[in-house]
mmCIF file of C-alpha atoms in Angstrom:
data_model
loop_
_atom_site.group_PDB
_atom_site.id
_atom_site.type_symbol
_atom_site.label_atom_id
_atom_site.label_comp_id
_atom_site.label_asym_id
_atom_site.label_seq_id
_atom_site.Cartn_x
_atom_site.Cartn_y
_atom_site.Cartn_z
ATOM 1 C CA THR M 1 -5.057 -7.410 -18.450
ATOM 2 C CA GLY M 2 -2.999 -5.566 -16.199
ATOM 3 C CA SER M 3 0.398 -6.927 -15.041
ATOM 4 C CA ILE M 4 1.385 -4.056 -12.586
ATOM 5 C CA GLY M 5 -0.512 -2.154 -10.048
ATOM 6 C CA LEU M 6 0.148 1.694 -10.423
ATOM 7 C CA LEU M 7 -0.607 4.237 -7.476
ATOM 8 C CA ALA M 8 0.869 7.405 -8.778
ATOM 9 C CA PHE M 9 -1.054 9.555 -6.369
ATOM 10 C CA GLN M 10 0.342 13.214 -6.114
ATOM 11 C CA PRO M 11 1.430 14.803 -2.988
ATOM 12 C CA ASP M 12 -0.998 17.886 -3.324
ATOM 13 C CA TYR M 13 -3.808 15.603 -2.333
ATOM 14 C CA TYR M 14 -3.321 15.321 1.560
ATOM 15 C CA ASN M 15 -5.635 12.317 1.793
ATOM 16 C CA ALA M 16 -3.748 10.448 -0.482
ATOM 17 C CA TYR M 17 -0.409 11.270 1.363
ATOM 18 C CA ILE M 18 -1.615 9.945 4.608
ATOM 19 C CA GLY M 19 -4.056 7.518 3.690
ATOM 20 C CA LEU M 20 -3.976 4.033 2.476
ATOM 21 C CA PRO M 21 -6.344 3.556 -0.810
ATOM 22 C CA ASN M 22 -8.303 0.573 -1.414
ATOM 23 C CA LYS M 23 -7.020 0.233 -4.488
ATOM 24 C CA LEU M 24 -3.491 -0.829 -3.215
ATOM 25 C CA PHE M 25 -5.228 -3.670 -1.315
ATOM 26 C CA ASP M 26 -7.333 -4.761 -4.615
ATOM 27 C CA TYR M 27 -3.951 -4.382 -6.558
ATOM 28 C CA MET M 28 -2.258 -6.936 -3.831
ATOM 29 C CA LEU M 29 -5.065 -9.200 -3.544
ATOM 30 C CA CYS M 30 -4.866 -9.627 -7.655
ATOM 31 C CA GLY M 31 -1.054 -10.653 -7.199
ATOM 32 C CA LEU M 32 -0.220 -7.628 -9.209
ATOM 33 C CA PRO M 33 3.437 -6.195 -8.215
ATOM 34 C CA ILE M 34 2.977 -2.495 -6.989
ATOM 35 C CA VAL M 35 4.516 0.836 -8.482
ATOM 36 C CA ALA M 36 3.462 3.386 -5.779
ATOM 37 C CA SER M 37 3.967 7.059 -4.590
ATOM 38 C CA ASP M 38 6.350 6.986 -1.803
ATOM 39 C CA PHE M 39 4.501 8.115 1.035
ATOM 40 C CA PRO M 40 4.402 7.150 4.619
ATOM 41 C CA GLU M 41 1.487 4.895 4.979
ATOM 42 C CA ILE M 42 1.942 3.433 1.418
ATOM 43 C CA ARG M 43 5.318 2.756 2.044
ATOM 44 C CA ARG M 44 4.874 0.830 5.193
ATOM 45 C CA VAL M 45 2.642 -1.330 3.595
ATOM 46 C CA VAL M 46 4.754 -2.072 0.268
ATOM 47 C CA SER M 47 8.002 -2.472 2.562
ATOM 48 C CA ASP M 48 6.474 -4.748 4.986
ATOM 49 C CA ALA M 49 4.885 -7.130 2.472
ATOM 50 C CA GLU M 50 7.755 -6.691 -0.095
ATOM 51 C CA CYS M 51 5.230 -6.319 -2.887
ATOM 52 C CA GLY M 52 6.430 -3.381 -5.007
ATOM 53 C CA LEU M 53 8.730 -0.409 -5.700
ATOM 54 C CA LEU M 54 8.311 2.947 -4.339
ATOM 55 C CA VAL M 55 8.687 6.240 -6.706
ATOM 56 C CA ASP M 56 8.647 10.115 -6.389
ATOM 57 C CA PRO M 57 5.159 10.375 -7.798
ATOM 58 C CA THR M 58 6.235 13.763 -9.382
ATOM 59 C CA ASN M 59 9.185 12.239 -11.227
ATOM 60 C CA PRO M 60 7.755 10.616 -14.632
ATOM 61 C CA ASP M 61 11.179 9.011 -15.083
ATOM 62 C CA ALA M 62 11.154 7.591 -11.807
ATOM 63 C CA ILE M 63 7.397 6.325 -12.538
ATOM 64 C CA ALA M 64 8.644 4.929 -15.960
ATOM 65 C CA GLY M 65 11.929 3.340 -14.710
ATOM 66 C CA ALA M 66 9.873 1.363 -12.031
ATOM 67 C CA ILE M 67 7.659 -0.043 -14.504
ATOM 68 C CA ILE M 68 10.441 -1.047 -16.925
ATOM 69 C CA TYR M 69 12.318 -2.635 -14.140
ATOM 70 C CA LEU M 70 9.187 -5.078 -13.295
ATOM 71 C CA MET M 71 8.837 -5.632 -17.241
ATOM 72 C CA GLU M 72 12.393 -6.501 -17.458
ATOM 73 C CA HIS M 73 12.479 -8.445 -14.145
ATOM 74 C CA PRO M 74 9.451 -10.842 -14.332
ATOM 75 C CA GLU M 75 10.494 -13.232 -11.796
ATOM 76 C CA GLU M 76 10.629 -10.650 -9.376
ATOM 77 C CA ALA M 77 7.734 -8.921 -10.258
ATOM 78 C CA GLN M 78 6.012 -12.235 -9.950
ATOM 79 C CA ARG M 79 7.437 -12.852 -6.348
ATOM 80 C CA MET M 80 6.305 -9.078 -5.314
ATOM 81 C CA GLY M 81 2.876 -9.948 -6.460
ATOM 82 C CA GLU M 82 2.802 -13.166 -4.798
ATOM 83 C CA ASN M 83 3.813 -11.412 -1.463
ATOM 84 C CA GLY M 84 1.412 -8.936 -1.659
ATOM 85 C CA ARG M 85 -1.521 -11.727 -2.474
ATOM 86 C CA ARG M 86 -0.231 -13.468 0.839
ATOM 87 C CA ALA M 87 0.055 -10.190 2.956
ATOM 88 C CA VAL M 88 -3.628 -9.546 2.016
ATOM 89 C CA LEU M 89 -4.656 -13.223 2.642
ATOM 90 C CA GLU M 90 -2.763 -13.168 6.037
ATOM 91 C CA LYS M 91 -2.800 -9.638 7.493
ATOM 92 C CA TYR M 92 -4.482 -6.738 5.517
ATOM 93 C CA ASN M 93 -7.981 -8.108 5.584
ATOM 94 C CA TRP M 94 -11.200 -7.586 7.552
ATOM 95 C CA GLU M 95 -11.007 -10.427 9.722
ATOM 96 C CA GLU M 96 -7.258 -9.325 11.052
ATOM 97 C CA MET M 97 -7.950 -5.483 10.909
ATOM 98 C CA GLU M 98 -11.395 -5.702 12.642
ATOM 99 C CA GLY M 99 -9.974 -5.882 16.197
ATOM 100 C CA ARG M 100 -7.482 -3.086 15.559
ATOM 101 C CA LEU M 101 -10.130 -0.886 14.082
ATOM 102 C CA LEU M 102 -12.530 -1.260 16.893
ATOM 103 C CA ALA M 103 -9.736 -0.665 19.340
ATOM 104 C CA MET M 104 -8.526 2.149 17.665
ATOM 105 C CA TYR M 105 -12.139 3.776 17.790
ATOM 106 C CA ARG M 106 -12.339 2.853 21.652
ATOM 107 C CA ARG M 107 -9.307 4.720 22.213
ATOM 108 C CA ILE M 108 -10.280 7.810 20.336
ATOM 109 C CA GLU M 109 -13.549 7.780 22.247
ATOM 110 C CA GLY M 110 -11.815 7.508 25.517
ATOM 111 C CA GLN M 111 -9.301 10.282 24.606
ATOM 112 C CA GLY M 112 -12.104 12.704 23.391
ATOM 113 C CA GLY M 113 -11.035 12.130 19.742
ATOM 114 C CA THR M 114 -7.127 12.962 20.030
ATOM 115 C CA GLU M 115 -5.700 9.428 18.877
ATOM 116 C CA ARG M 116 -3.892 9.522 15.858
ATOM 117 C CA ILE M 117 -5.798 7.666 13.074
ATOM 118 C CA HIS M 118 -2.811 6.483 11.315
ATOM 119 C CA ASP M 119 -1.900 4.160 14.251
ATOM 120 C CA PHE M 120 -4.677 1.687 12.751
ATOM 121 C CA ALA M 121 -2.944 -0.210 10.332
ATOM 122 C CA GLY M 122 0.676 -0.662 11.965
#
């Protein structure tokens, strides 16, 4: 079984750079500490939940260093994993996000489609 959730998306894929991959929330719900690309939206969630480490995805040494750090600090890794699970159960779930998503769609509709999508998860 895995003990760390790795999200090493590369910056050449714009959607990965601005998006929030489902895999992030899957790992969090499983209670895994995260090692993730330091992209704006991922950074916001990981930092808010205090559930992992952010790395430059183009730097293999940084990725390896973060993985090694979590393996050498199991108590901290466990705390991060628990934080992530709690964040999904309390905040990053359909019940909590449904209203925000619908409100964002209504704003987009009212503004002729000019609302910024990234405002949804904040």
